[in-house]
PDB file of C-alpha atoms in Angstrom:
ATOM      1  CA  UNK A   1       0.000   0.000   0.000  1.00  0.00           C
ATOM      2  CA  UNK A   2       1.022   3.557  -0.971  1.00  0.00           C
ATOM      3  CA  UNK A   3       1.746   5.889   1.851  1.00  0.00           C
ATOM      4  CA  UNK A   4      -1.076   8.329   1.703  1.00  0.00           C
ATOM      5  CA  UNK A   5       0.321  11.130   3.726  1.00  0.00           C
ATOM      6  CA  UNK A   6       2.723  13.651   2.467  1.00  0.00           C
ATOM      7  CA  UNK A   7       5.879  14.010   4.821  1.00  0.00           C
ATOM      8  CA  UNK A   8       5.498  10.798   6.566  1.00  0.00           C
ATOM      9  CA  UNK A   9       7.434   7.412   5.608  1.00  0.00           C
ATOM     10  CA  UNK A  10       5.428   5.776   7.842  1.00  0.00           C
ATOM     11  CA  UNK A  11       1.838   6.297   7.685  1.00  0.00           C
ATOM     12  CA  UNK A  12       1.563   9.245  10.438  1.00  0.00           C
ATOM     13  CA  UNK A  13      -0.736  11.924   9.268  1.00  0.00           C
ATOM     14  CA  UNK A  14       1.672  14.620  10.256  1.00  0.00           C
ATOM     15  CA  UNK A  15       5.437  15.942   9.584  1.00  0.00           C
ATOM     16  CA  UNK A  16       7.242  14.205  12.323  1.00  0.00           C
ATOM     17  CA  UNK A  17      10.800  15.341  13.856  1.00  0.00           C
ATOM     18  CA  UNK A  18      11.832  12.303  13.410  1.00  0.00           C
ATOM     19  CA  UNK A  19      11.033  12.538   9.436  1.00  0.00           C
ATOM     20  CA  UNK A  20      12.778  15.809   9.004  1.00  0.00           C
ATOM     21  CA  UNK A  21      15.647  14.797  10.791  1.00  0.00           C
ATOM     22  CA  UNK A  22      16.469  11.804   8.535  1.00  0.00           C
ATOM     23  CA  UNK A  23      14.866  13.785   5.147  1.00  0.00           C
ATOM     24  CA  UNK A  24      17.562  17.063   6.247  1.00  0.00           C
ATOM     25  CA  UNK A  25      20.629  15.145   7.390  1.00  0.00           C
ATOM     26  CA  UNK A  26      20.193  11.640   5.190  1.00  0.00           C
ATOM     27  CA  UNK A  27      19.507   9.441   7.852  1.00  0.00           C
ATOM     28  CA  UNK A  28      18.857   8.722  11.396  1.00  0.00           C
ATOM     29  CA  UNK A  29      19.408  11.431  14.013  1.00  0.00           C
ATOM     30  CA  UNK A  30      19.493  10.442  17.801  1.00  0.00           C
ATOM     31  CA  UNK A  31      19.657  12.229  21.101  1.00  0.00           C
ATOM     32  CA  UNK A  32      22.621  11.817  23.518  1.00  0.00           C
ATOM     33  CA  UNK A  33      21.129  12.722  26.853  1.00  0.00           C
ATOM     34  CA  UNK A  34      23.696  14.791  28.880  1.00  0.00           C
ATOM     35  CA  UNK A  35      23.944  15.719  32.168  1.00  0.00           C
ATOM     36  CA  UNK A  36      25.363  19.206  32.962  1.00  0.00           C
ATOM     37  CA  UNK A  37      25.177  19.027  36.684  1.00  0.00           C
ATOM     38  CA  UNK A  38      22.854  22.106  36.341  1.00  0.00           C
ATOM     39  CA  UNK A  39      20.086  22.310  39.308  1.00  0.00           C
ATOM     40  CA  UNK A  40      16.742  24.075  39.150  1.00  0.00           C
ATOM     41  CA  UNK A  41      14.190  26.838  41.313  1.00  0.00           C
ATOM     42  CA  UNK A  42      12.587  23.549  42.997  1.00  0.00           C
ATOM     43  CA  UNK A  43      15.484  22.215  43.918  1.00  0.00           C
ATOM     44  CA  UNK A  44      17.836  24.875  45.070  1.00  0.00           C
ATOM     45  CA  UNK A  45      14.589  26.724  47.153  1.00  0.00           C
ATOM     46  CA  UNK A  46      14.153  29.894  45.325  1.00  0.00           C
ATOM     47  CA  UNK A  47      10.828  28.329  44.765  1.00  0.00           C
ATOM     48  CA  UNK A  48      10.675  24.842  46.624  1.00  0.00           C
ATOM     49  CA  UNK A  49      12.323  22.099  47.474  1.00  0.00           C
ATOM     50  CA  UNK A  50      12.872  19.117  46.833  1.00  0.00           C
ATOM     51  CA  UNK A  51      12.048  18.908  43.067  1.00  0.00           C
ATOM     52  CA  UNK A  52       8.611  19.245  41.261  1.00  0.00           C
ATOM     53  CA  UNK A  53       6.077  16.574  40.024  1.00  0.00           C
ATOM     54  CA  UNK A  54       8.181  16.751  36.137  1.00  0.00           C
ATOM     55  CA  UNK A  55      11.298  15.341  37.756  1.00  0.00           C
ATOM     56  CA  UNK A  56      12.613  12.064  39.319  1.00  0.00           C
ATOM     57  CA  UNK A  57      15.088  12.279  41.892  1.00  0.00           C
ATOM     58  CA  UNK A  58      17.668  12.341  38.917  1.00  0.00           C
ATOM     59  CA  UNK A  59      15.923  15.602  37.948  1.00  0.00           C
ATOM     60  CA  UNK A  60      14.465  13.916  34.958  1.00  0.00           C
ATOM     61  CA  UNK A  61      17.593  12.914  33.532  1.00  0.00           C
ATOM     62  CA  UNK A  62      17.511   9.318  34.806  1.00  0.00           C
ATOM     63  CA  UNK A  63      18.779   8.261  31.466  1.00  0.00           C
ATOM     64  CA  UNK A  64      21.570  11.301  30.991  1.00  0.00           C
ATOM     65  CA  UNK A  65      25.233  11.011  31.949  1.00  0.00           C
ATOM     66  CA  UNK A  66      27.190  10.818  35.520  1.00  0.00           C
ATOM     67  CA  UNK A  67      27.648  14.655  36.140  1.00  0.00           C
ATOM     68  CA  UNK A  68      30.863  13.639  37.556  1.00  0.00           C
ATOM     69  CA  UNK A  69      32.276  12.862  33.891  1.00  0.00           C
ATOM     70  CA  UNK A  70      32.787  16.067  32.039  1.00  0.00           C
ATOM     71  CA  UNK A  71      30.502  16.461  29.037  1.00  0.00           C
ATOM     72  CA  UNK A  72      33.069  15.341  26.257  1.00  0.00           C
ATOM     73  CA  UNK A  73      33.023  11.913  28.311  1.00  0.00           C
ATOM     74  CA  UNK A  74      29.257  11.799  28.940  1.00  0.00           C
ATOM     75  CA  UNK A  75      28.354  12.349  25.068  1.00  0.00           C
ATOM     76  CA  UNK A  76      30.698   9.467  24.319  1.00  0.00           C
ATOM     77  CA  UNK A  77      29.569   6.781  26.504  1.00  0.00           C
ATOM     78  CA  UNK A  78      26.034   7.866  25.624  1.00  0.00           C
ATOM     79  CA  UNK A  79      26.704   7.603  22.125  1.00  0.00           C
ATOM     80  CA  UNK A  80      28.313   4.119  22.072  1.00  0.00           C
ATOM     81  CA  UNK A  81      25.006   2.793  24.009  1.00  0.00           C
ATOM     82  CA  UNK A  82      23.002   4.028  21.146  1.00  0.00           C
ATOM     83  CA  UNK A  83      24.951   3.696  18.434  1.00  0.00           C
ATOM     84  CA  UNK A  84      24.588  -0.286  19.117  1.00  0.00           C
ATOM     85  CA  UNK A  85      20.829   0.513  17.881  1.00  0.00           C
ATOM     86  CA  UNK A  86      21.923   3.449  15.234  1.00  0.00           C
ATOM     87  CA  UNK A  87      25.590   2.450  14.160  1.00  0.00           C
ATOM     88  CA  UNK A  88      25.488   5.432  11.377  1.00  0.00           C
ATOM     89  CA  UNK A  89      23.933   8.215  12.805  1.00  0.00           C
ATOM     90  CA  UNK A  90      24.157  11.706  13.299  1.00  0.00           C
ATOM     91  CA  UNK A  91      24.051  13.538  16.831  1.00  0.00           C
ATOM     92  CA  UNK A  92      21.620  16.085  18.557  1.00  0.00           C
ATOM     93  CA  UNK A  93      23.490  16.813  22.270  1.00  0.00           C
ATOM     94  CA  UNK A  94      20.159  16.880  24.483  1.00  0.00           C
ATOM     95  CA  UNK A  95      21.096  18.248  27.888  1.00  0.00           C
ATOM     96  CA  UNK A  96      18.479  16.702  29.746  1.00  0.00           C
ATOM     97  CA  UNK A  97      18.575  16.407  33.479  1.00  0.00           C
ATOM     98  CA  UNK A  98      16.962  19.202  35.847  1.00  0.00           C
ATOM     99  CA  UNK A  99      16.237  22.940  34.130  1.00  0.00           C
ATOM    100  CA  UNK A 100      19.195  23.591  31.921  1.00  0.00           C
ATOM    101  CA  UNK A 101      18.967  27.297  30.803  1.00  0.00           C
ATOM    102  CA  UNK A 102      18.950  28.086  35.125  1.00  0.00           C
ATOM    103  CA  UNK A 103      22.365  29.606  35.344  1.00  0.00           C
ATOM    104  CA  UNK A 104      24.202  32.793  33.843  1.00  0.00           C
ATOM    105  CA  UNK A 105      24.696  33.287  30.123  1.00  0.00           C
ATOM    106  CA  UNK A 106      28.163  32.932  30.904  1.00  0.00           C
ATOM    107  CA  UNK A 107      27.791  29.376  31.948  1.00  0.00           C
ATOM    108  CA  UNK A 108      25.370  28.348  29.655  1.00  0.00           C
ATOM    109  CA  UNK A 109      28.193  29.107  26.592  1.00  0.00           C
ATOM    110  CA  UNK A 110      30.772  27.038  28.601  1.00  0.00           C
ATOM    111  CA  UNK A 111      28.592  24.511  28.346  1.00  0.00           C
ATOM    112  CA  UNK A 112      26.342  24.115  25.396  1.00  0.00           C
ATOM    113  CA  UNK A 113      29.059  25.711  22.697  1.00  0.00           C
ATOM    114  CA  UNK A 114      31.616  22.836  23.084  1.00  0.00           C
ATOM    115  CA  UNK A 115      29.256  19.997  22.662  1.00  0.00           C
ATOM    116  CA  UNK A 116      28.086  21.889  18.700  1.00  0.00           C
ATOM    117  CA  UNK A 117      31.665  21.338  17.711  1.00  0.00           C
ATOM    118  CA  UNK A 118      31.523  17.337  18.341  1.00  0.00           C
ATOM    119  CA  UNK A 119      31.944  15.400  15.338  1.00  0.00           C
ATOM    120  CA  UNK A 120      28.649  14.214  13.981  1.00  0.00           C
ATOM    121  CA  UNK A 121      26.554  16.589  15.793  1.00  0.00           C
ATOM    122  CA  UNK A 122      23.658  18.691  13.924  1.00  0.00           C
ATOM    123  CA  UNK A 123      21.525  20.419  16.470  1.00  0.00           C
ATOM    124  CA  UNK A 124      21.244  21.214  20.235  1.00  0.00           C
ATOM    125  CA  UNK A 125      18.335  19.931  22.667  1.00  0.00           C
ATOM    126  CA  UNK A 126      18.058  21.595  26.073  1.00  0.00           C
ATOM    127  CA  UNK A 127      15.108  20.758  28.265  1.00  0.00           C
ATOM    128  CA  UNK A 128      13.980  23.536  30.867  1.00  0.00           C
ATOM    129  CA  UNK A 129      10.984  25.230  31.945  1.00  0.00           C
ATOM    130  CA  UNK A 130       9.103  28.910  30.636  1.00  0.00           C
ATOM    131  CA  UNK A 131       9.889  30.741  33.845  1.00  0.00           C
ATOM    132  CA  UNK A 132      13.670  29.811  33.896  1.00  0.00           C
ATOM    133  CA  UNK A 133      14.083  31.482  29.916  1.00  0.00           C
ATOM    134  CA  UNK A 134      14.828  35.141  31.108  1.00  0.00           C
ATOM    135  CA  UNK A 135      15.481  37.786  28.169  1.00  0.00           C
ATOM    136  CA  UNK A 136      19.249  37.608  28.245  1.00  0.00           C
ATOM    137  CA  UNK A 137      19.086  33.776  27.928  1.00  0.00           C
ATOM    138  CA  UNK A 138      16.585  33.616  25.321  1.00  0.00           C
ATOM    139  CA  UNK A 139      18.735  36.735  23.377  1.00  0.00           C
ATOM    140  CA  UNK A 140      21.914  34.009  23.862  1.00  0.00           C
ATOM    141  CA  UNK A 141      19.844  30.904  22.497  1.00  0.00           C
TER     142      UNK A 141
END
């Protein structure tokens, strides 16, 4: 049977990520969760503590790196787990665990810029939440 729907390659009636990805870069694009030791307003108590009902006790990032490894090593252990699924993929560096746009500009750069220049990698993912995006770090993103 011919696939009805325009921009699927699997029969989903809309233009999945997962679609462009592989249409843009030629093939199959993965995550590599990441752990950036980063903390959040729930957490720290500036608004609570203790966490929030989004987060585990890993701060959602149960699957991410060890914090303890620096982000180079993170992004490669992560990758050889997946790449035993995806051997010839590309890379999206998803810094997952806890709210990861919650610290100065400054430290957001030292962080997210090295990661774009790892070989293989063709986008960023950073999970966070709408009141931790203040101007300056939405102007830097």
């Amino acid at each position: 049977m011919q696939n009805p729907f325009a921009y699927s390659d699997d029969n989903k009636r809309y233009h999945t990520l997962h679609y462009h990805l592989r249409h843009r870069y030629g093939g199959r694009v993965f995550k590599v969760p990441l752990n950036a030791g980063f903390t959040c307003p729930n957490m720290d108590g500036t608004k609570g503590v203790g966490g929030c009902t989004y987060c585990s006790s890993q701060g959602s990032g149960d699957f991410a790196g060890d914090p303890s490894h620096s982000l180079a090593r993170q992004f490669e252990e992560q990758k050889a787990i997946l790449h035993q699924k995806w051997p010839k993929a590309q890379y999206i560096p998803y810094f997952q665990a806890r709210t990861n746009t919650y610290a100065p500009v400054e430290i957001l750069r030292e962080r997210f810029e090295p990661v774009l220049k790892f070989p293989g990698v063709v986008g960023l993912a950073i999970a966070t939440r709408a009141d931790c995006l203040p101007d300056e770090v939405c102007g830097y993103l």
